[in-house]
Coordinates of C-alpha atoms in Angstrom, one line a residue:
X101 CA -31.2 -48.3 -3.8
X102 CA -30.5 -47.7 -7.5
X103 CA -27.3 -49.0 -9.2
X104 CA -24.4 -46.5 -9.1
X105 CA -23.8 -44.9 -12.5
X106 CA -20.3 -45.6 -13.8
X107 CA -19.0 -42.9 -16.1
X108 CA -17.1 -43.5 -19.4
X109 CA -13.9 -41.9 -20.4
X110 CA -14.9 -38.3 -21.6
X111 CA -15.3 -37.7 -25.3
X112 CA -13.6 -34.3 -25.1
X113 CA -11.3 -32.5 -22.8
X114 CA -12.2 -30.1 -20.0
X115 CA -11.3 -26.4 -20.7
X116 CA -8.1 -27.1 -18.7
X117 CA -7.0 -29.6 -21.2
X118 CA -7.5 -32.5 -18.8
X119 CA -9.8 -35.4 -18.9
X120 CA -12.4 -35.0 -16.1
X121 CA -15.2 -37.3 -14.8
X122 CA -17.9 -37.2 -12.2
X123 CA -17.6 -40.1 -9.8
X124 CA -20.0 -40.4 -6.8
X125 CA -20.7 -36.7 -6.7
X126 CA -17.0 -35.9 -6.9
X127 CA -15.1 -34.3 -9.8
X128 CA -12.0 -36.3 -10.6
X129 CA -9.2 -34.9 -12.9
X130 CA -7.4 -37.7 -14.7
X131 CA -4.5 -35.7 -16.3
X132 CA -3.9 -34.7 -19.9
X133 CA -6.8 -35.7 -22.1
X134 CA -6.0 -38.8 -24.2
X135 CA -2.7 -39.6 -22.5
X136 CA -2.0 -43.2 -21.4
X137 CA -1.6 -41.9 -17.8
X138 CA -5.1 -40.5 -17.9
X139 CA -6.6 -43.8 -19.1
X140 CA -4.8 -45.7 -16.4
X141 CA -6.1 -43.2 -13.7
X142 CA -9.6 -43.5 -15.2
X143 CA -9.6 -47.3 -14.9
X144 CA -8.1 -47.2 -11.4
X145 CA -10.5 -44.6 -10.1
X146 CA -13.5 -46.5 -11.4
X147 CA -12.2 -49.8 -10.1
X148 CA -11.5 -48.4 -6.6
X149 CA -14.9 -46.7 -6.6
X150 CA -16.7 -50.0 -7.4
X151 CA -14.5 -51.9 -4.9
X152 CA -15.5 -49.5 -2.1
X153 CA -19.2 -50.0 -2.8
X154 CA -19.7 -46.7 -4.5
X155 CA -18.1 -44.5 -1.8
X156 CA -15.2 -42.3 -3.1
X157 CA -12.0 -42.9 -1.0
X158 CA -9.1 -40.4 -0.7
X159 CA -6.0 -41.3 -2.7
X160 CA -2.9 -42.2 -0.7
X161 CA 0.0 -39.7 -0.7
X162 CA 2.6 -40.5 -3.4
X163 CA 6.1 -41.3 -2.4
X164 CA 9.4 -40.8 -4.0
X165 CA 9.8 -44.4 -5.1
X166 CA 11.4 -44.8 -8.5
X167 CA 10.4 -48.4 -9.3
X168 CA 6.8 -48.6 -10.6
X169 CA 4.4 -51.5 -10.4
X170 CA 4.7 -52.0 -14.2
X171 CA 8.5 -52.3 -14.0
X172 CA 8.2 -54.8 -11.1
X173 CA 5.7 -56.9 -13.1
X174 CA 7.9 -56.9 -16.3
X175 CA 11.0 -57.8 -14.3
X176 CA 9.2 -60.7 -12.6
X177 CA 7.7 -61.9 -15.9
X178 CA 11.2 -62.3 -17.4
X179 CA 12.3 -64.2 -14.3
X180 CA 9.1 -66.4 -14.3
X181 CA 9.6 -67.4 -18.0
X182 CA 13.0 -68.9 -17.0
X183 CA 11.9 -70.3 -13.6
X184 CA 8.7 -72.1 -14.6
X185 CA 9.9 -74.3 -17.4
X186 CA 9.1 -78.0 -18.1
X187 CA 10.5 -79.9 -21.0
X188 CA 11.9 -76.7 -22.5
X189 CA 8.5 -75.0 -22.5
X190 CA 6.9 -72.5 -20.0
X191 CA 4.4 -74.1 -17.6
X192 CA 0.9 -73.0 -17.0
X193 CA 2.1 -71.0 -14.0
X194 CA 3.5 -68.3 -16.3
X195 CA 0.0 -67.9 -17.8
X196 CA -1.6 -67.9 -14.3
X197 CA 0.7 -65.0 -13.2
X198 CA -0.2 -63.1 -16.3
X199 CA -3.9 -63.5 -15.5
X200 CA -3.4 -62.6 -11.8
X201 CA -1.4 -59.5 -12.6
X202 CA -3.7 -58.1 -15.3
X203 CA -5.7 -55.9 -13.0
X204 CA -2.6 -54.8 -11.2
X205 CA -0.9 -53.7 -14.4
X206 CA -4.0 -52.1 -15.8
X207 CA -5.0 -50.2 -12.7
X208 CA -1.7 -49.5 -11.0
X209 CA 1.0 -49.8 -13.6
X210 CA 2.4 -46.3 -13.1
X211 CA 2.1 -46.4 -9.3
X212 CA 5.3 -46.7 -7.2
X213 CA 5.6 -50.3 -5.9
X214 CA 5.5 -49.3 -2.2
X215 CA 2.4 -47.3 -2.7
X216 CA 0.6 -50.5 -3.7
X217 CA -1.0 -51.5 -0.4
X218 CA -3.9 -53.5 1.0
X219 CA -6.6 -51.2 -0.5
X220 CA -5.1 -51.6 -3.9
X221 CA -4.9 -55.4 -3.5
X222 CA -8.6 -55.4 -2.5
X223 CA -9.4 -53.4 -5.6
X224 CA -7.7 -55.9 -7.8
X225 CA -9.4 -58.7 -6.0
X226 CA -12.8 -57.1 -6.7
X227 CA -11.8 -56.8 -10.3
X228 CA -11.4 -60.5 -10.4
X229 CA -14.7 -61.1 -8.6
X230 CA -16.5 -58.9 -11.1
X231 CA -15.2 -61.0 -13.9
X232 CA -16.7 -64.2 -12.5
X233 CA -13.7 -66.1 -11.3
X234 CA -14.4 -68.8 -8.7
X235 CA -13.4 -68.1 -5.1
X236 CA -10.5 -70.6 -5.1
X237 CA -9.0 -69.1 -8.3
X238 CA -9.3 -65.6 -6.9
X239 CA -7.5 -66.6 -3.7
X240 CA -4.8 -68.2 -5.8
X241 CA -4.4 -65.1 -7.9
X242 CA -4.2 -62.8 -4.9
X243 CA -1.5 -65.1 -3.6
X244 CA 0.4 -64.7 -6.9
X245 CA 0.2 -60.9 -6.7
X246 CA 1.7 -61.1 -3.2
X247 CA 4.3 -63.5 -4.5
X248 CA 5.5 -60.8 -7.0
X249 CA 6.1 -58.4 -4.1
X250 CA 7.8 -61.1 -2.1
X251 CA 10.0 -61.8 -5.1
X252 CA 11.0 -58.1 -5.2
X253 CA 12.0 -57.9 -1.5
X254 CA 15.4 -59.7 -1.7
X255 CA 16.1 -57.9 -5.0
X256 CA 15.5 -54.6 -3.3
X257 CA 12.7 -53.6 -5.6
X258 CA 10.1 -53.6 -2.9
X259 CA 10.1 -53.1 0.9
X260 CA 9.4 -55.9 3.4
X261 CA 7.0 -53.5 5.1
X262 CA 4.9 -53.3 1.9
X263 CA 4.8 -57.1 1.6
X264 CA 3.8 -57.3 5.3
X265 CA 0.9 -54.9 4.6
X266 CA -0.3 -57.0 1.6
X267 CA -0.3 -60.1 3.8
X268 CA -3.0 -58.6 6.0
X269 CA -5.6 -59.1 3.2
X270 CA -7.4 -62.3 4.2
X271 CA -8.5 -64.9 1.7
X272 CA -12.2 -64.9 0.6
X273 CA -14.4 -67.2 2.6
X274 CA -17.1 -69.3 1.1
X275 CA -19.8 -67.1 -0.4
X276 CA -18.0 -63.9 0.5
X277 CA -18.4 -61.0 -1.9
X278 CA -20.9 -62.9 -4.0
X279 CA -18.2 -65.4 -5.1
X280 CA -19.1 -68.9 -6.3
X281 CA -17.4 -72.3 -5.8
X282 CA -17.4 -75.1 -8.4
X283 CA -19.0 -78.3 -7.1
X284 CA -16.5 -80.9 -6.0
X285 CA -15.4 -83.3 -8.8
X286 CA -16.9 -86.7 -8.3
X287 CA -17.0 -90.0 -10.1
X288 CA -18.8 -90.4 -13.5
X289 CA -21.4 -93.1 -13.9
X290 CA -20.1 -96.2 -15.6
X291 CA -22.9 -96.1 -18.2
X292 CA -21.8 -92.6 -19.2
X293 CA -18.2 -93.8 -19.8
X294 CA -19.4 -96.8 -21.8
X295 CA -21.6 -94.6 -23.9
X296 CA -18.8 -92.7 -25.6
X297 CA -16.9 -95.8 -26.9
X298 CA -18.6 -95.6 -30.3
X299 CA -17.8 -91.9 -30.7
X300 CA -14.1 -91.8 -29.9
X301 CA -11.0 -92.9 -31.7
X302 CA -9.1 -96.0 -30.5
X303 CA -6.3 -94.0 -28.8
X304 CA -8.8 -92.0 -26.8
X305 CA -10.7 -95.1 -25.7
X306 CA -7.4 -96.8 -24.7
X307 CA -6.5 -93.8 -22.5
X308 CA -10.0 -93.9 -21.0
X309 CA -9.5 -97.6 -20.2
X310 CA -6.0 -96.9 -18.9
X311 CA -7.2 -94.3 -16.4
X312 CA -10.2 -96.4 -15.3
X313 CA -8.0 -99.4 -14.5
X314 CA -4.8 -97.7 -13.2
X315 CA -6.1 -94.5 -11.5
X316 CA -3.5 -92.5 -13.4
X317 CA -3.9 -88.8 -14.1
X318 CA -5.0 -87.6 -17.5
X319 CA -1.5 -86.1 -18.3
X320 CA 0.1 -89.4 -17.4
X321 CA -2.2 -91.3 -19.7
X322 CA -1.4 -88.9 -22.6
X323 CA 2.4 -89.1 -22.0
X324 CA 2.8 -92.9 -21.7
X325 CA 5.8 -94.3 -23.7
X326 CA 7.1 -97.9 -24.1
X327 CA 10.3 -97.0 -22.4
X328 CA 8.4 -95.8 -19.3
X329 CA 6.8 -99.3 -18.7
X330 CA 8.7 -102.2 -17.1
X331 CA 7.7 -105.6 -15.8
X332 CA 10.8 -106.0 -13.7
X333 CA 11.0 -102.7 -11.9
X334 CA 13.1 -102.8 -8.8
X335 CA 10.1 -101.4 -6.9
X336 CA 8.4 -104.8 -7.2
X337 CA 9.2 -107.5 -4.6
X338 CA 11.0 -110.4 -6.4
X339 CA 8.1 -112.8 -5.5
X340 CA 5.6 -110.4 -7.1
X341 CA 7.3 -109.6 -10.4
X342 CA 5.0 -110.4 -13.2
X343 CA 1.8 -109.7 -11.3
X344 CA 2.0 -106.0 -12.2
X345 CA 3.8 -103.7 -14.6
X346 CA 5.2 -100.5 -13.3
X347 CA 4.8 -97.2 -15.3
X348 CA 7.2 -94.4 -14.3
X349 CA 6.0 -91.2 -16.2
X350 CA 8.9 -89.3 -17.7
X351 CA 7.3 -86.1 -16.5
X352 CA 4.6 -85.8 -13.8
X353 CA 2.7 -83.3 -11.7
X354 CA 4.9 -83.4 -8.5
X355 CA 8.4 -83.9 -9.9
X356 CA 9.3 -80.3 -9.1
X357 CA 8.7 -81.2 -5.4
X358 CA 11.2 -84.2 -5.8
X359 CA 8.4 -86.7 -5.5
X360 CA 8.5 -90.2 -6.9
X361 CA 5.6 -91.3 -9.1
X362 CA 4.8 -94.9 -10.1
X363 CA 1.7 -96.3 -11.6
X364 CA 0.9 -100.0 -11.1
X365 CA -0.7 -101.7 -14.1
X366 CA -2.7 -104.9 -13.5
X367 CA -3.5 -107.7 -15.9
X368 CA -6.5 -106.0 -17.7
X369 CA -4.4 -102.9 -18.4
X370 CA -1.4 -105.1 -19.6
X371 CA -3.7 -106.9 -22.0
X372 CA -5.0 -103.7 -23.4
X373 CA -1.5 -102.1 -23.7
X374 CA 0.1 -104.9 -25.5
X375 CA -1.5 -103.7 -28.7
X376 CA -0.1 -100.2 -28.2
X377 CA 3.5 -100.8 -27.0
X378 CA 6.2 -99.9 -29.5
X379 CA 9.3 -102.1 -29.0
X380 CA 10.8 -100.6 -32.2
X381 CA 10.2 -97.0 -31.0
X382 CA 10.3 -97.0 -27.2
X383 CA 10.6 -93.2 -27.1
X384 CA 7.4 -92.6 -29.1
X385 CA 4.1 -91.8 -27.3
X386 CA 1.7 -94.7 -27.3
X387 CA -1.4 -92.7 -28.1
X388 CA -0.9 -90.5 -31.1
X389 CA -3.3 -87.9 -32.6
X390 CA -1.6 -88.6 -35.9
X391 CA -2.6 -92.2 -35.9
X392 CA -6.1 -91.3 -34.6
X393 CA -6.5 -89.0 -37.6
X394 CA -5.4 -91.8 -40.0
X395 CA -7.9 -94.1 -38.4
X396 CA -10.7 -91.6 -38.7
X397 CA -9.9 -90.9 -42.4
X398 CA -9.9 -94.7 -43.2
X399 CA -13.2 -95.1 -41.4
X400 CA -14.8 -92.3 -43.4
X401 CA -13.5 -94.0 -46.6
X402 CA -15.0 -97.4 -45.6
X403 CA -18.3 -95.8 -44.7
X404 CA -18.7 -94.1 -48.1
X405 CA -21.1 -95.6 -50.6
X406 CA -18.4 -95.6 -53.2
X407 CA -15.1 -96.0 -51.4
X408 CA -12.4 -93.7 -52.7
X409 CA -9.0 -95.4 -52.8
X410 CA -7.1 -92.3 -53.9
X411 CA -4.7 -90.6 -51.4
X412 CA -6.1 -87.2 -50.7
X413 CA -3.3 -86.0 -48.4
X414 CA -2.3 -82.4 -48.8
X415 CA 1.4 -81.9 -49.6
X416 CA 1.8 -79.0 -47.2
X417 CA -1.1 -78.9 -44.8
X418 CA -1.4 -75.8 -42.6
X419 CA -1.8 -77.9 -39.5
X420 CA -0.6 -81.4 -38.7
X421 CA -1.8 -83.7 -35.9
X422 CA 0.8 -83.9 -33.1
X423 CA 2.6 -86.8 -31.7
X424 CA 1.0 -86.5 -28.2
X425 CA -2.4 -85.6 -26.9
X426 CA -2.6 -82.5 -24.7
X427 CA -4.9 -82.9 -21.7
X428 CA -7.2 -80.2 -23.2
X429 CA -7.4 -82.1 -26.5
X430 CA -8.1 -85.4 -24.6
X431 CA -10.9 -83.6 -22.6
X432 CA -12.3 -82.0 -25.8
X433 CA -12.5 -85.4 -27.5
X434 CA -14.5 -86.8 -24.6
X435 CA -16.7 -83.7 -24.4
X436 CA -17.6 -84.0 -28.1
X437 CA -18.3 -87.8 -27.7
X438 CA -20.6 -87.1 -24.8
X439 CA -22.6 -84.7 -26.9
X440 CA -22.9 -87.2 -29.8
X441 CA -23.8 -90.0 -27.3
X442 CA -26.4 -87.9 -25.6
X443 CA -25.0 -88.2 -22.1
X444 CA -23.9 -85.4 -19.7
X445 CA -20.4 -84.2 -20.3
X446 CA -17.7 -85.6 -18.0
X447 CA -13.9 -84.9 -17.7
X448 CA -11.0 -87.4 -17.8
X449 CA -10.0 -86.6 -14.2
X450 CA -13.3 -88.0 -13.1
X451 CA -12.1 -91.5 -14.1
X452 CA -9.4 -91.2 -11.5
X453 CA -12.1 -90.4 -8.9
X454 CA -14.0 -93.5 -10.0
X455 CA -11.0 -95.7 -9.5
X456 CA -10.1 -93.9 -6.2
X457 CA -13.6 -94.6 -4.8
X458 CA -13.5 -98.3 -5.7
X459 CA -10.0 -98.7 -4.4
X460 CA -10.8 -97.1 -1.0
X461 CA -13.9 -99.2 -0.7
X462 CA -12.3 -102.5 -1.6
X463 CA -8.8 -102.2 -0.2
X464 CA -8.7 -99.3 2.3
X465 CA -7.5 -95.8 2.4
X466 CA -3.8 -96.6 2.8
X467 CA -3.6 -98.9 -0.2
X468 CA -5.5 -96.4 -2.3
X469 CA -3.1 -93.6 -1.2
X470 CA -0.1 -95.5 -2.5
X471 CA -1.8 -96.5 -5.8
X472 CA -3.0 -92.9 -6.4
X473 CA 0.4 -91.5 -5.7
X474 CA -0.7 -89.5 -2.7
X475 CA 2.6 -90.1 -0.9
X476 CA 4.9 -87.8 1.1
X477 CA 7.9 -89.9 0.0
X478 CA 10.6 -88.2 -1.9
X479 CA 12.6 -89.8 -4.8
X480 CA 15.4 -90.6 -2.4
X481 CA 13.0 -92.8 -0.3
X482 CA 11.2 -96.0 -1.0
X483 CA 7.9 -97.6 0.0
X484 CA 7.9 -100.1 2.8
X485 CA 7.8 -103.6 1.2
X486 CA 4.6 -104.5 3.0
X487 CA 2.9 -101.4 1.6
X488 CA 3.9 -101.9 -2.0
X489 CA 3.0 -105.6 -1.7
X490 CA -0.5 -104.7 -0.6
X491 CA -0.8 -102.3 -3.5
X492 CA 0.5 -104.8 -6.1
X493 CA -2.0 -107.4 -4.8
X494 CA -4.8 -104.9 -5.1
X495 CA -3.9 -103.9 -8.6
X496 CA -3.5 -107.5 -9.7
X497 CA -7.2 -108.0 -9.1
X498 CA -8.4 -104.4 -9.7
X499 CA -6.6 -103.4 -12.9

């Protein structure tokens, strides 16, 4: 069976003054030619046609609702920008909602909110499938779309019945709809880690070592400060103080769930960190892109055939290195180093998998769970002393 032909928006109006297209053997009038409403209906009709497998479906009867989908999305956006904030900045969840709601806004912006039902949600899901999103991400975005309607129910912007109908759309199963899944993240071979040392700056290599020996997350490595590290933390049993340091990230992945996060630092990690700790500036981040830039410039000067001792700093550069690495910049530095070293690219979070694999093998799943921070404990609870003692003993020999 041949591929269904998808029409384009007409170049000129019909004699009636409307924009008209032929879709699956059916004439569809879009409204006044060139109007925003006609473009919205065009995109919606085409998307619904594709989502239905090329079979035209009848449009639902309009209702007298006054609140439109676009108005609901904009109201939720303002709320989300205040709700999802960390360290005074919007979190990635705001951007994720924007991505999830893109097809909803584009295809159904002028539709009354309670006319947006399961069929419309399936159309938006198909829009995401067609753009190559992985299955897990699509299911997350569909959940975010439903979350907007759920948010609207207590604010009397949407009806509970509409939300209930949207909840009937099941999540995509593996392989359904031609979707793909990313392969599970696994450890990275030790030789691939060692290969990048020559091609990264000292701060990047220090963060790689920190993750390898402590099993911390990439963001926790980037954000380490002197004031966050203690050798006399109350978490440590008195008899074991000095065996490990304790790193309590100022900000971490699960803090909004009221979860405690501690990272145990063994002797190898302590020896490496001593060169980076800043007693005179405990609030400063240990691993600075600015210092990395200065190191790189100095290295270039020393490598020159005729070293240039002049200072070539610009008075007002357009961009300046920051005080802290972002996880994306950290990942980018490793990716570039892998290319230069001629090894397959790997990501910082794979270092955590390396450590997790070794910890489970050597010390058991329960000790690994505590060290990795996979705990159900809240910040108002504490680890049992025997559990933390086992974790400290493990890290004293591991890291």
